[in-house]
Amino acid sequence: MNYVIRRILMLLLTMLIVSFLTFLAFELVSGDVAQTKLGTEGTPEQVAALRHELGLDQPFLLRYGQWLGGFFTGDLGVSYYNPQPMWELIGPKLGVTLILAAISFLLITLISIPLGLLSYRLAGSPLDGLRTAFNQLCMAVPPFFIGILFSWFFGITLKLFIPEGFPSSIRANPGEAMTQLFFAAVCLSIPRIAMTVRMMRSTVIGEMQKAYVRTAISRGNDRRGVLLRHVLKNSLTGTVTFLAQTLAELIGGSIVVEQVFGIPGLGRFLVAEIRALDYPVVQTIVVILAFWVVLAGTVADLINQRIDPRLRLGGAK
Amino acid sequence: MLDIQDLHVKFHTRDHEAVGGINLRIDDGEILGLVGESGSGKSVTAMSIAGLLPRKQCALRGAILLDGQDLLLADRSILRRMQGSAIGVVFQEPMSSMNPLLRVGVQVGEALRIHRKDLSPEARRALVLQAMADVELPNPEECYRKYPHELSGGQQQRAMIAAAIVSRPSLLLLDEPTTALDVTIQAQILELLKKLNAETGISMLFISHNLNVVRKLCTRVAVMQKGLLVETGSTDAVFHHPQHPYTQRLIASIPTRHGREVR
C-alpha cells in the first residue's frame, strides 16, 4: 500500500515538473502565437487583442497556475487553432501511437528473450563473430532509414501498403492502417531488439558464473534445465527493467517513424503543435508522456517484485 | 564404493597439474576427510568426482570408479543421471549456492524432479519434507515455502544437505560445508552429518582445511599437498603418528585452547 502511495506521489511530481519545464521552455522560446496565428496581416492592435483574449498578457506564473488548476479539475484547456475538446483532438492520435507502441513492444519482447538465450548459446562458437556484427548493424541503423527502405521495398515494390497513404482513421480502413502500423513497428523494433538481445546475452553470461548454477548442475540438470529453470528467471528482472525503459522510449521513438510513414500519431502531432506554439495541446501531450514513462517504471517494479522475493522486502520499507 | 585411480587434472590455463595422480578409496558408509591447504587440489578432486569441472577447460586422466562405473569415461548423459541421484554435493557458501528466486522446497526437491519422474507431486513433496526433517530443519512445512534469504546461514546449509540427500545418493561430497558458518553452527552441522551417516550408511567425502573439524567427524583422513596425496590413514593414526613431514607441520599448527601445540 505504502508503495502505491509513493508511486502516485512520484507520478504527480514528475508530471508537475515536466509540465512546468515545458511551460518554461515556451516562455523562453521566441515567437508569439497571436502573431503566428494572425500572420503578417495582423495589426499590432489585433495582436494585442488576441493576446489578451488568449490570456497571454498575464504573467508567466499566473498562467501556469491557471493551467495547473484547470488540469486538476479536468479542464485541459482548448487548442489555439482547433476548438474541439482536447480529448477529441488528442484521443485518436494517442490511440494510433499506442497501437504502434503495443505492436513494437510485443515484437521486442517475443523476439528478444528467445533470441537472447540463443545468442548466449552461440557464445564461443564460430558463428559468434557473425552474430556480433549483425547485432551491431541492427543497433546502428536508425529507424528512419529502415523506414525509408521498408516504404520503398514493401510499399512501392511489393505494394503491401501505400506510402504516405495512411487512412483518415483506423476505422475507415483497418487493414491498410494495421499493415502500415505493423511495418512502422518493425522499424521501431529492430534496433531495440538488437539492444535487448545484447543486454540479455551479457546478463545470462554473468548469471552462468554464479554458484547456484554449479549447484543446479550437481543435481543433474542439463544445459536446458539450467538455462530455463534457473538462469532465465534470474536474468529476467534486469530484462524487465530494460524493457520498461524501452516501452517508455517507444513513444518518443515513434515520432520519427510516424514522420517517415506518414502515420497520424501523437509524435507527429506533437512536433506540428510545437511548431505552431500551441501550448495547451503540447502541455497535455507532454503530461501524457510523463505519465506513460512513470507508469512503465511502476509496472516494471511490480513485475520485478513478483519475480524476485528479495525486492518485496525492499518495497515494504 | 568409490575408487580413484591415478587421477590427473590439468587446467589448460595452468602449467602445473592441479591434481597430479592420486589414488583414493572410500568404502561403504565411510566418512573420509580430505585435508590440505587451499590450492592443494582437494576441491578439484571433489569437483572431478561430481563431474563439475568444465570438460573444455581441463584434461582429466586416470579413473574414478563409482560402484564399478568409470565416471571419467561416462557419457555426459550418463553422468547427469548420476549427478543428484548417486552423488550429492554440498558447497561452501550456502547462500550463493542456492537459487535466490526459488522456494527452498522446490530446490530441495529438484533432484527428485529430475531423477524420479515416476513420483507424483504429492509423493515428491512428502519426500522433500522428510529430507528436511532428517536434517532437522525446524518446521519443514514452513521452510518449504520460504525463500533462501529468509533462512539463517545454518538453516540454509541444512537445506542444502537436504537437497543433496533427498534422492538417497550413496555418496555425499562435502566441499568445506562448515567453513562459512560460525563455530556453534559448525558443531551442529557436524553432529547432523554424523547422524545421517550412522542412520543411512551414506558414504561421505568431507573436504576441509580445518583439521579439528575433520578429526571430530572422519574415520579416515587423506592429506593433500600440491596436487598429491602425501598421507592416508585412520584419523587416530594420522593425528597421533603423522608420517609425512607436511602432515606433521599441519598438525603442529593446530591451535589448542592451552596455547600449546598438540602432539
Coordinates of C-alpha atoms in Angstrom, one line a residue:
Chain A
M1 CA 0.0 0.0 0.0
N2 CA 2.8 2.3 1.0
Y3 CA 4.4 1.5 -2.3
V4 CA 1.4 2.5 -4.3
I5 CA 1.1 5.9 -2.5
R6 CA 4.8 6.6 -3.0
R7 CA 4.4 5.7 -6.7
I8 CA 1.4 8.0 -7.1
L9 CA 3.2 10.9 -5.5
M10 CA 6.2 10.3 -7.7
L11 CA 3.9 10.3 -10.7
L12 CA 2.3 13.6 -9.7
L13 CA 5.7 15.1 -9.0
T14 CA 7.0 14.0 -12.4
M15 CA 4.1 15.4 -14.3
L16 CA 4.3 18.6 -12.4
I17 CA 8.0 19.1 -13.1
V18 CA 7.7 18.1 -16.7
S19 CA 4.7 20.4 -17.3
F20 CA 6.4 23.3 -15.7
L21 CA 9.6 22.8 -17.7
T22 CA 7.5 22.7 -20.9
F23 CA 5.7 25.9 -19.9
L24 CA 9.1 27.5 -19.2
A25 CA 10.5 26.4 -22.5
F26 CA 7.7 28.0 -24.4
E27 CA 8.2 31.2 -22.3
L28 CA 11.9 31.3 -23.2
V29 CA 11.4 30.4 -26.8
S30 CA 10.9 33.4 -29.1
G31 CA 7.7 33.6 -31.0
D32 CA 4.2 34.7 -30.3
V33 CA 1.2 32.5 -31.1
A34 CA -1.0 35.6 -31.6
Q35 CA 1.4 36.9 -34.2
T36 CA 1.7 33.5 -35.8
K37 CA -2.0 33.0 -35.9
L38 CA -2.8 36.4 -37.5
G39 CA 0.1 36.3 -39.9
T40 CA 1.7 39.4 -41.4
E41 CA -1.8 40.9 -42.0
G42 CA -2.4 41.4 -38.2
T43 CA -2.2 45.0 -36.9
P44 CA -0.4 45.4 -33.6
E45 CA -3.8 46.2 -32.1
Q46 CA -5.3 43.0 -33.3
V47 CA -2.3 41.0 -32.0
A48 CA -2.6 42.7 -28.6
A49 CA -6.4 42.0 -28.5
L50 CA -5.8 38.3 -29.4
R51 CA -3.0 38.1 -26.8
H52 CA -5.5 39.4 -24.2
E53 CA -8.2 37.0 -25.4
L54 CA -5.8 34.0 -25.0
G55 CA -4.6 35.3 -21.7
L56 CA -1.0 35.7 -22.9
D57 CA -0.7 39.2 -21.5
Q58 CA -0.8 37.7 -17.9
P59 CA 2.4 36.9 -16.0
F60 CA 4.0 33.6 -16.6
L61 CA 3.5 32.0 -13.2
L62 CA -0.1 33.1 -13.1
R63 CA -0.8 31.4 -16.4
Y64 CA 1.0 28.2 -15.3
G65 CA -1.1 28.3 -12.1
Q66 CA -4.3 28.6 -14.1
W67 CA -3.3 25.8 -16.3
L68 CA -2.4 23.6 -13.3
G69 CA -5.7 24.4 -11.6
G70 CA -7.6 23.5 -14.8
F71 CA -5.7 20.3 -15.1
F72 CA -6.6 19.1 -11.7
T73 CA -10.3 19.9 -12.3
G74 CA -10.2 18.0 -15.5
D75 CA -10.1 21.1 -17.8
L76 CA -7.2 20.6 -20.2
G77 CA -7.8 23.9 -22.0
V78 CA -8.5 24.4 -25.7
S79 CA -6.1 24.4 -28.6
Y80 CA -5.4 27.8 -30.0
Y81 CA -6.2 26.6 -33.5
N82 CA -8.9 23.9 -33.0
P83 CA -12.0 24.5 -30.9
Q84 CA -12.6 20.7 -30.5
P85 CA -12.5 19.4 -26.9
M86 CA -8.9 18.4 -26.0
W87 CA -9.6 14.7 -25.8
E88 CA -11.4 14.5 -29.1
L89 CA -8.3 16.2 -30.6
I90 CA -5.7 14.1 -29.0
G91 CA -7.5 10.8 -28.4
P92 CA -7.4 9.3 -31.9
K93 CA -3.7 10.2 -32.3
L94 CA -2.9 8.8 -28.9
G95 CA -4.8 5.6 -30.0
V96 CA -2.7 5.3 -33.1
T97 CA 0.6 5.7 -31.3
L98 CA -0.4 3.3 -28.5
I99 CA -1.2 0.7 -31.1
L100 CA 2.2 1.3 -32.7
A101 CA 3.9 1.1 -29.4
A102 CA 2.0 -2.0 -28.4
I103 CA 2.9 -3.9 -31.6
S104 CA 6.6 -2.8 -31.2
F105 CA 6.7 -3.9 -27.6
L106 CA 5.1 -7.2 -28.4
L107 CA 7.7 -7.8 -31.2
I108 CA 10.6 -6.7 -29.0
T109 CA 9.5 -8.9 -26.1
L110 CA 8.6 -12.0 -28.1
I111 CA 11.7 -11.9 -30.2
S112 CA 14.4 -10.6 -27.8
I113 CA 14.0 -13.1 -25.0
P114 CA 14.4 -16.3 -27.0
L115 CA 17.0 -14.7 -29.2
G116 CA 18.9 -13.5 -26.1
L117 CA 19.1 -17.1 -24.8
L118 CA 20.0 -18.4 -28.3
S119 CA 22.6 -15.7 -28.5
Y120 CA 24.1 -16.9 -25.3
R121 CA 24.4 -20.4 -26.6
L122 CA 26.3 -19.1 -29.6
A123 CA 29.0 -17.6 -27.3
G124 CA 32.4 -19.1 -28.3
S125 CA 31.2 -20.7 -31.5
P126 CA 32.5 -19.6 -34.9
L127 CA 29.1 -18.0 -35.6
D128 CA 29.6 -15.7 -32.7
G129 CA 31.5 -13.1 -34.6
L130 CA 28.8 -13.0 -37.3
R131 CA 26.2 -12.6 -34.6
T132 CA 28.1 -9.7 -33.1
A133 CA 28.5 -8.0 -36.4
F134 CA 24.8 -8.4 -37.2
N135 CA 23.8 -7.2 -33.8
Q136 CA 25.9 -4.1 -34.2
L137 CA 24.5 -3.4 -37.6
C138 CA 20.9 -3.6 -36.3
M139 CA 21.7 -1.3 -33.4
A140 CA 23.5 1.2 -35.6
V141 CA 20.9 1.6 -38.4
P142 CA 18.4 4.3 -37.4
P143 CA 14.7 3.5 -37.6
F144 CA 14.0 6.3 -40.1
F145 CA 16.4 4.7 -42.6
I146 CA 14.9 1.3 -42.1
G147 CA 11.6 3.1 -42.6
I148 CA 12.6 4.5 -45.9
L149 CA 13.9 1.1 -47.0
F150 CA 10.6 -0.6 -45.9
S151 CA 8.5 2.1 -47.7
W152 CA 10.4 1.5 -50.8
F153 CA 10.5 -2.3 -50.7
F154 CA 7.2 -3.3 -49.0
G155 CA 5.3 -0.2 -50.1
I156 CA 6.4 0.7 -53.6
T157 CA 7.9 -2.5 -54.9
L158 CA 5.7 -5.2 -53.2
K159 CA 2.7 -2.8 -52.9
L160 CA 1.8 -4.2 -49.5
F161 CA 0.8 -0.7 -48.4
I162 CA 0.6 2.9 -49.8
P163 CA 3.5 5.0 -48.5
E164 CA 2.1 8.3 -47.0
G165 CA -1.3 6.9 -47.6
F166 CA -2.5 6.2 -44.0
P167 CA -6.3 6.2 -43.9
S168 CA -8.1 9.1 -42.4
S169 CA -8.9 6.9 -39.4
I170 CA -8.2 3.4 -38.4
R171 CA -11.9 2.5 -38.7
A172 CA -12.0 3.8 -42.3
N173 CA -9.6 1.1 -43.5
P174 CA -8.4 -1.1 -40.7
G175 CA -6.5 -3.5 -43.0
E176 CA -4.4 -0.7 -44.6
A177 CA -3.9 1.1 -41.2
M178 CA -2.7 -2.1 -39.4
T179 CA -0.3 -3.0 -42.3
Q180 CA 1.3 0.4 -42.1
L181 CA 1.4 0.3 -38.3
F182 CA 3.0 -3.2 -38.4
F183 CA 5.8 -2.1 -40.7
A184 CA 6.4 1.0 -38.8
A185 CA 6.5 -1.1 -35.6
V186 CA 9.1 -3.4 -37.2
C187 CA 11.3 -0.4 -38.0
L188 CA 10.9 0.9 -34.5
S189 CA 11.7 -2.5 -33.0
I190 CA 14.8 -3.6 -34.9
P191 CA 17.4 -1.5 -33.1
R192 CA 15.7 -2.1 -29.7
I193 CA 15.6 -5.9 -30.3
A194 CA 19.3 -5.8 -31.0
M195 CA 19.9 -3.9 -27.8
T196 CA 17.7 -6.2 -25.7
V197 CA 19.4 -9.3 -27.1
R198 CA 22.8 -7.9 -26.3
M199 CA 21.7 -7.0 -22.8
M200 CA 20.2 -10.4 -22.2
R201 CA 23.2 -12.2 -23.5
S202 CA 25.6 -10.4 -21.2
T203 CA 23.2 -10.9 -18.2
V204 CA 22.9 -14.6 -18.9
I205 CA 26.7 -15.0 -19.3
G206 CA 27.0 -13.2 -15.9
E207 CA 24.4 -15.4 -14.2
M208 CA 26.1 -18.5 -15.6
Q209 CA 29.2 -17.8 -13.5
K210 CA 27.2 -17.8 -10.3
A211 CA 27.4 -20.5 -7.7
Y212 CA 23.8 -21.6 -7.8
V213 CA 24.4 -22.7 -11.4
R214 CA 27.0 -25.2 -10.2
T215 CA 24.5 -26.4 -7.7
A216 CA 21.9 -26.9 -10.4
I217 CA 24.4 -28.9 -12.5
S218 CA 25.3 -31.0 -9.5
R219 CA 21.7 -32.1 -9.2
G220 CA 21.7 -33.5 -12.7
N221 CA 20.2 -30.5 -14.7
D222 CA 21.1 -30.5 -18.3
R223 CA 22.0 -27.2 -20.1
R224 CA 18.4 -26.6 -21.0
G225 CA 17.3 -27.1 -17.4
V226 CA 19.9 -24.8 -16.0
L227 CA 19.1 -22.1 -18.5
L228 CA 15.3 -22.3 -18.3
R229 CA 14.7 -23.3 -14.7
H230 CA 17.4 -21.2 -13.1
V231 CA 19.2 -18.7 -15.2
L232 CA 16.3 -17.3 -17.2
K233 CA 14.3 -16.3 -14.1
N234 CA 17.4 -14.7 -12.6
S235 CA 18.1 -12.8 -15.8
L236 CA 14.5 -11.6 -16.0
T237 CA 14.5 -8.7 -13.5
G238 CA 17.2 -6.8 -15.4
T239 CA 15.4 -7.5 -18.7
V240 CA 12.0 -6.3 -17.3
T241 CA 13.6 -3.0 -16.2
F242 CA 15.3 -2.7 -19.6
L243 CA 12.0 -3.4 -21.5
A244 CA 10.2 -0.9 -19.4
Q245 CA 12.7 1.8 -20.4
T246 CA 12.2 0.7 -23.9
L247 CA 8.5 0.9 -23.6
A248 CA 8.9 4.5 -22.3
E249 CA 11.2 5.4 -25.2
L250 CA 9.0 3.8 -27.8
I251 CA 6.6 6.8 -27.7
G252 CA 9.5 9.2 -28.3
G253 CA 11.0 7.0 -30.9
S254 CA 7.7 6.8 -32.7
I255 CA 7.9 10.5 -33.7
V256 CA 10.5 9.8 -36.4
V257 CA 8.8 6.6 -37.7
E258 CA 5.4 8.3 -37.8
Q259 CA 7.0 11.0 -40.0
V260 CA 8.6 8.5 -42.4
F261 CA 5.4 6.5 -42.8
G262 CA 3.0 9.5 -42.6
I263 CA 1.2 8.0 -39.7
P264 CA -1.0 10.5 -37.8
G265 CA 0.1 9.6 -34.4
L266 CA 0.9 11.5 -31.2
G267 CA 4.6 12.1 -32.0
R268 CA 3.9 13.6 -35.4
F269 CA 1.1 15.7 -33.9
L270 CA 3.4 16.9 -31.1
V271 CA 6.0 18.1 -33.5
A272 CA 3.4 20.0 -35.5
E273 CA 1.9 21.6 -32.4
I274 CA 5.3 22.6 -31.0
R275 CA 6.0 24.4 -34.3
A276 CA 2.6 26.1 -34.1
L277 CA 3.3 27.2 -30.5
D278 CA 0.0 25.6 -29.4
Y279 CA 0.8 25.5 -25.6
P280 CA -2.4 23.9 -24.3
V281 CA -2.1 20.9 -26.7
V282 CA 1.6 20.5 -26.2
Q283 CA 1.2 20.6 -22.4
T284 CA -1.4 17.9 -22.5
I285 CA 0.7 15.6 -24.6
V286 CA 3.8 16.2 -22.5
V287 CA 1.9 15.3 -19.4
I288 CA 0.5 12.2 -21.0
L289 CA 4.1 11.2 -22.0
A290 CA 5.3 11.8 -18.4
F291 CA 2.5 9.6 -17.1
W292 CA 3.5 7.0 -19.6
V293 CA 7.1 6.9 -18.5
V294 CA 6.3 6.7 -14.8
L295 CA 3.7 4.1 -15.5
A296 CA 6.1 1.9 -17.4
G297 CA 8.6 2.1 -14.5
T298 CA 6.0 1.3 -11.9
V299 CA 4.7 -1.7 -13.9
A300 CA 8.3 -2.9 -14.2
D301 CA 8.8 -2.6 -10.4
L302 CA 5.7 -4.5 -9.7
I303 CA 6.6 -7.3 -12.1
N304 CA 10.1 -7.5 -10.6
Q305 CA 8.7 -7.8 -7.2
R306 CA 6.7 -10.8 -8.4
I307 CA 9.8 -12.4 -9.8
D308 CA 12.3 -11.6 -7.0
P309 CA 11.1 -12.1 -3.4
R310 CA 14.1 -10.1 -2.1
L311 CA 12.7 -6.9 -3.7
R312 CA 9.4 -7.4 -1.9
L313 CA 11.2 -6.7 1.4
G314 CA 12.7 -3.6 0.0
G315 CA 9.4 -2.4 -1.3
A316 CA 7.7 -2.7 2.1
K317 CA 10.2 -0.4 3.8
Chain B
M1 CA 32.3 -47.9 -3.4
L2 CA 34.4 -45.0 -4.8
D3 CA 37.8 -45.8 -6.1
I4 CA 40.0 -43.1 -7.6
Q5 CA 42.9 -44.5 -9.6
D6 CA 45.8 -42.3 -10.7
L7 CA 43.7 -39.2 -11.2
H8 CA 45.4 -36.3 -13.0
V9 CA 43.7 -33.0 -13.6
K10 CA 45.3 -30.2 -15.6
F11 CA 43.7 -26.9 -16.5
H12 CA 44.7 -25.6 -19.9
T13 CA 45.4 -22.2 -18.4
R14 CA 48.0 -23.5 -15.9
D15 CA 51.4 -25.1 -16.3
H16 CA 51.1 -27.4 -13.3
E17 CA 48.7 -30.2 -12.8
A18 CA 46.0 -29.3 -10.2
V19 CA 45.9 -33.0 -9.3
G20 CA 49.0 -34.9 -10.1
G21 CA 48.0 -38.6 -9.9
I22 CA 46.2 -39.6 -6.8
N23 CA 44.8 -42.9 -5.6
L24 CA 42.0 -42.8 -3.1
R25 CA 39.3 -45.2 -1.9
I26 CA 36.1 -44.5 0.0
D27 CA 34.4 -47.6 1.5
D28 CA 30.7 -48.1 2.0
G29 CA 29.5 -46.0 4.9
E30 CA 32.8 -44.3 5.5
I31 CA 33.4 -40.7 6.1
L32 CA 36.8 -39.8 4.5
G33 CA 38.3 -36.5 5.4
L34 CA 40.4 -34.7 2.7
V35 CA 42.6 -32.0 4.2
G36 CA 45.2 -29.7 2.8
E37 CA 45.8 -26.0 2.4
S38 CA 44.0 -24.0 -0.3
G39 CA 45.2 -24.8 -3.7
S40 CA 46.3 -28.3 -2.8
G41 CA 43.8 -29.8 -5.1
K42 CA 41.1 -31.0 -2.6
S43 CA 38.2 -29.2 -4.2
V44 CA 39.4 -30.1 -7.7
T45 CA 39.3 -33.7 -6.7
A46 CA 35.8 -33.4 -5.4
M47 CA 34.6 -31.5 -8.4
S48 CA 36.0 -34.1 -10.7
I49 CA 34.1 -36.8 -8.9
A50 CA 31.0 -34.7 -9.1
G51 CA 31.5 -34.1 -12.8
L52 CA 31.5 -30.3 -12.3
L53 CA 34.8 -29.5 -13.9
P54 CA 34.2 -27.8 -17.3
R55 CA 35.5 -30.5 -19.7
K56 CA 36.5 -27.9 -22.3
Q57 CA 38.9 -26.2 -19.9
C58 CA 40.8 -29.1 -18.4
A59 CA 42.1 -32.5 -19.1
L60 CA 41.4 -35.4 -16.9
R61 CA 43.3 -38.7 -16.8
G62 CA 43.0 -41.9 -14.7
A63 CA 39.8 -43.4 -13.4
I64 CA 37.1 -42.5 -11.0
L65 CA 35.1 -45.7 -10.3
L66 CA 31.8 -45.3 -8.6
D67 CA 30.4 -48.8 -7.9
G68 CA 32.4 -50.1 -10.8
Q69 CA 31.4 -47.4 -13.3
D70 CA 34.1 -45.1 -14.6
L71 CA 32.9 -41.5 -14.3
L72 CA 35.6 -40.1 -16.4
L73 CA 34.7 -42.3 -19.4
A74 CA 31.0 -42.0 -18.8
D75 CA 28.9 -40.1 -21.4
R76 CA 27.6 -36.7 -20.4
S77 CA 24.1 -38.0 -20.2
I78 CA 25.1 -41.0 -18.0
L79 CA 27.0 -38.6 -15.8
R80 CA 23.9 -36.4 -15.5
R81 CA 21.9 -39.4 -14.5
M82 CA 24.3 -40.0 -11.6
Q83 CA 24.6 -36.3 -10.5
G84 CA 22.0 -35.7 -7.8
S85 CA 20.9 -39.4 -7.7
A86 CA 24.0 -41.3 -6.9
I87 CA 26.2 -38.4 -5.9
G88 CA 25.1 -35.4 -3.8
V89 CA 27.1 -32.3 -3.4
V90 CA 27.2 -29.6 -0.6
F91 CA 29.2 -26.5 -1.2
Q92 CA 30.9 -24.0 1.0
E93 CA 28.6 -20.9 0.7
P94 CA 25.0 -22.0 1.2
M95 CA 23.6 -18.6 0.4
S96 CA 25.2 -18.2 -3.0
S97 CA 24.8 -21.9 -3.8
M98 CA 21.0 -21.6 -3.7
N99 CA 19.0 -20.0 -6.4
P100 CA 17.6 -16.8 -4.7
L101 CA 14.4 -16.8 -6.7
L102 CA 13.2 -20.4 -6.0
R103 CA 11.5 -21.6 -2.9
V104 CA 13.5 -23.8 -0.6
G105 CA 11.2 -26.7 -1.0
V106 CA 11.5 -26.5 -4.8
Q107 CA 15.3 -26.5 -4.6
V108 CA 15.4 -29.4 -2.1
G109 CA 13.1 -31.4 -4.4
E110 CA 14.9 -30.6 -7.6
A111 CA 17.0 -33.8 -7.7
L112 CA 13.7 -35.8 -7.4
R113 CA 12.0 -33.8 -10.1
I114 CA 14.9 -34.6 -12.4
H115 CA 15.6 -38.2 -11.5
R116 CA 12.3 -39.5 -10.2
K117 CA 9.8 -38.6 -12.8
D118 CA 7.6 -41.5 -11.6
L119 CA 6.8 -39.6 -8.4
S120 CA 3.6 -37.7 -8.1
P121 CA 3.9 -34.1 -6.9
E122 CA 2.4 -35.1 -3.6
A123 CA 4.8 -38.0 -3.1
R124 CA 7.7 -35.8 -4.1
R125 CA 6.6 -33.2 -1.6
A126 CA 6.4 -35.9 1.1
L127 CA 10.0 -37.0 0.4
V128 CA 11.2 -33.4 0.5
L129 CA 9.5 -32.7 3.8
Q130 CA 11.0 -36.0 5.1
A131 CA 14.5 -34.9 4.0
M132 CA 14.0 -31.5 5.6
A133 CA 13.0 -33.2 8.8
D134 CA 16.0 -35.5 8.5
V135 CA 18.4 -32.6 8.5
E136 CA 16.5 -31.2 11.5
L137 CA 15.2 -28.1 9.8
P138 CA 12.7 -26.6 12.2
N139 CA 9.1 -26.6 10.9
P140 CA 9.7 -28.2 7.4
E141 CA 6.3 -27.2 6.1
E142 CA 7.1 -23.5 6.7
C143 CA 10.7 -23.8 5.4
Y144 CA 9.3 -25.5 2.3
R145 CA 7.5 -22.2 1.3
K146 CA 10.3 -19.9 2.3
Y147 CA 13.0 -18.3 0.1
P148 CA 16.7 -18.8 0.8
H149 CA 17.2 -15.3 2.1
E150 CA 14.6 -16.0 4.7
L151 CA 16.6 -18.7 6.3
S152 CA 19.6 -18.3 8.6
G153 CA 23.1 -19.5 7.4
G154 CA 22.9 -22.7 9.4
Q155 CA 19.3 -23.4 8.1
Q156 CA 20.5 -22.7 4.5
Q157 CA 23.3 -25.3 4.9
R158 CA 20.8 -27.8 6.3
A159 CA 18.6 -27.2 3.4
M160 CA 21.5 -27.7 1.0
I161 CA 22.2 -31.0 2.8
A162 CA 18.6 -32.0 2.5
A163 CA 18.7 -31.2 -1.2
A164 CA 21.8 -33.3 -1.6
I165 CA 20.4 -36.4 0.2
V166 CA 16.8 -36.1 -0.9
S167 CA 17.2 -38.8 -3.6
R168 CA 19.2 -41.0 -1.2
P169 CA 22.5 -41.0 -3.1
S170 CA 25.2 -43.4 -2.0
L171 CA 27.9 -40.7 -1.9
L172 CA 27.9 -37.3 -0.4
L173 CA 30.6 -34.8 -1.4
L174 CA 31.0 -32.0 1.2
D175 CA 33.3 -29.2 0.0
E176 CA 34.1 -27.1 3.1
P177 CA 30.5 -27.2 4.2
T178 CA 31.1 -25.6 7.6
T179 CA 33.8 -23.1 6.7
A180 CA 31.3 -20.2 6.1
L181 CA 29.4 -20.9 9.4
D182 CA 30.2 -19.8 12.9
V183 CA 31.5 -22.3 15.4
T184 CA 28.3 -23.4 17.2
I185 CA 26.5 -23.9 13.9
Q186 CA 29.6 -25.7 12.6
A187 CA 29.4 -28.2 15.5
Q188 CA 25.6 -28.8 14.9
I189 CA 26.2 -29.5 11.3
L190 CA 29.0 -32.0 12.1
E191 CA 26.6 -33.7 14.5
L192 CA 24.0 -33.8 11.8
L193 CA 26.4 -35.4 9.3
K194 CA 27.4 -38.0 11.8
K195 CA 23.8 -38.8 12.5
L196 CA 23.0 -39.1 8.8
N197 CA 26.0 -41.3 8.2
A198 CA 25.0 -43.6 11.1
E199 CA 21.4 -43.8 10.2
T200 CA 21.6 -44.2 6.4
G201 CA 25.1 -45.6 5.9
I202 CA 25.8 -42.9 3.3
S203 CA 29.5 -42.5 2.3
M204 CA 30.9 -39.1 2.6
L205 CA 33.9 -37.2 1.3
F206 CA 34.5 -34.3 3.7
I207 CA 36.8 -31.6 2.5
S208 CA 38.2 -29.1 4.9
H209 CA 41.3 -27.2 5.8
N210 CA 40.2 -27.3 9.4
L211 CA 41.9 -30.3 11.0
N212 CA 39.8 -30.1 14.2
V213 CA 36.6 -30.5 12.3
V214 CA 38.0 -33.4 10.3
R215 CA 39.2 -35.1 13.5
K216 CA 35.7 -34.9 15.0
L217 CA 33.9 -36.3 12.0
C218 CA 36.0 -38.6 9.9
T219 CA 37.0 -42.2 10.3
R220 CA 39.8 -41.9 7.8
V221 CA 41.9 -38.9 6.6
A222 CA 43.8 -38.2 3.4
V223 CA 46.2 -35.3 3.3
M224 CA 46.9 -33.5 0.1
Q225 CA 49.7 -31.1 -0.8
K226 CA 50.4 -29.5 -4.2
G227 CA 48.1 -31.9 -6.0
L228 CA 49.5 -35.0 -4.5
L229 CA 48.3 -37.3 -1.7
V230 CA 51.0 -37.3 0.9
E231 CA 49.4 -39.4 3.6
T232 CA 46.4 -41.6 4.1
G233 CA 45.3 -43.5 7.2
S234 CA 42.8 -43.8 10.0
T235 CA 42.1 -40.5 11.8
D236 CA 43.8 -41.7 15.0
A237 CA 46.9 -42.9 13.3
V238 CA 47.3 -39.7 11.2
F239 CA 46.7 -37.4 14.1
H240 CA 48.9 -39.3 16.6
H241 CA 51.6 -40.6 14.4
P242 CA 51.8 -38.5 11.3
Q243 CA 54.4 -39.9 8.9
H244 CA 54.9 -37.3 6.3
P245 CA 56.7 -34.0 7.3
Y246 CA 53.9 -31.9 5.8
T247 CA 51.3 -33.7 7.8
Q248 CA 53.4 -33.2 10.9
R249 CA 53.7 -29.5 10.3
L250 CA 50.0 -29.3 9.6
I251 CA 49.1 -31.0 12.8
A252 CA 51.6 -29.0 14.8
S253 CA 49.9 -25.8 13.6
I254 CA 46.5 -26.6 15.1
P255 CA 45.8 -24.1 17.8
T256 CA 44.8 -25.5 21.1
R257 CA 42.9 -24.0 24.0
H258 CA 46.1 -24.0 26.1
G259 CA 48.1 -22.2 23.6
R260 CA 50.3 -25.3 23.2
E261 CA 50.6 -27.4 20.2
V262 CA 49.1 -30.9 20.1
R263 CA 51.4 -33.8 19.9

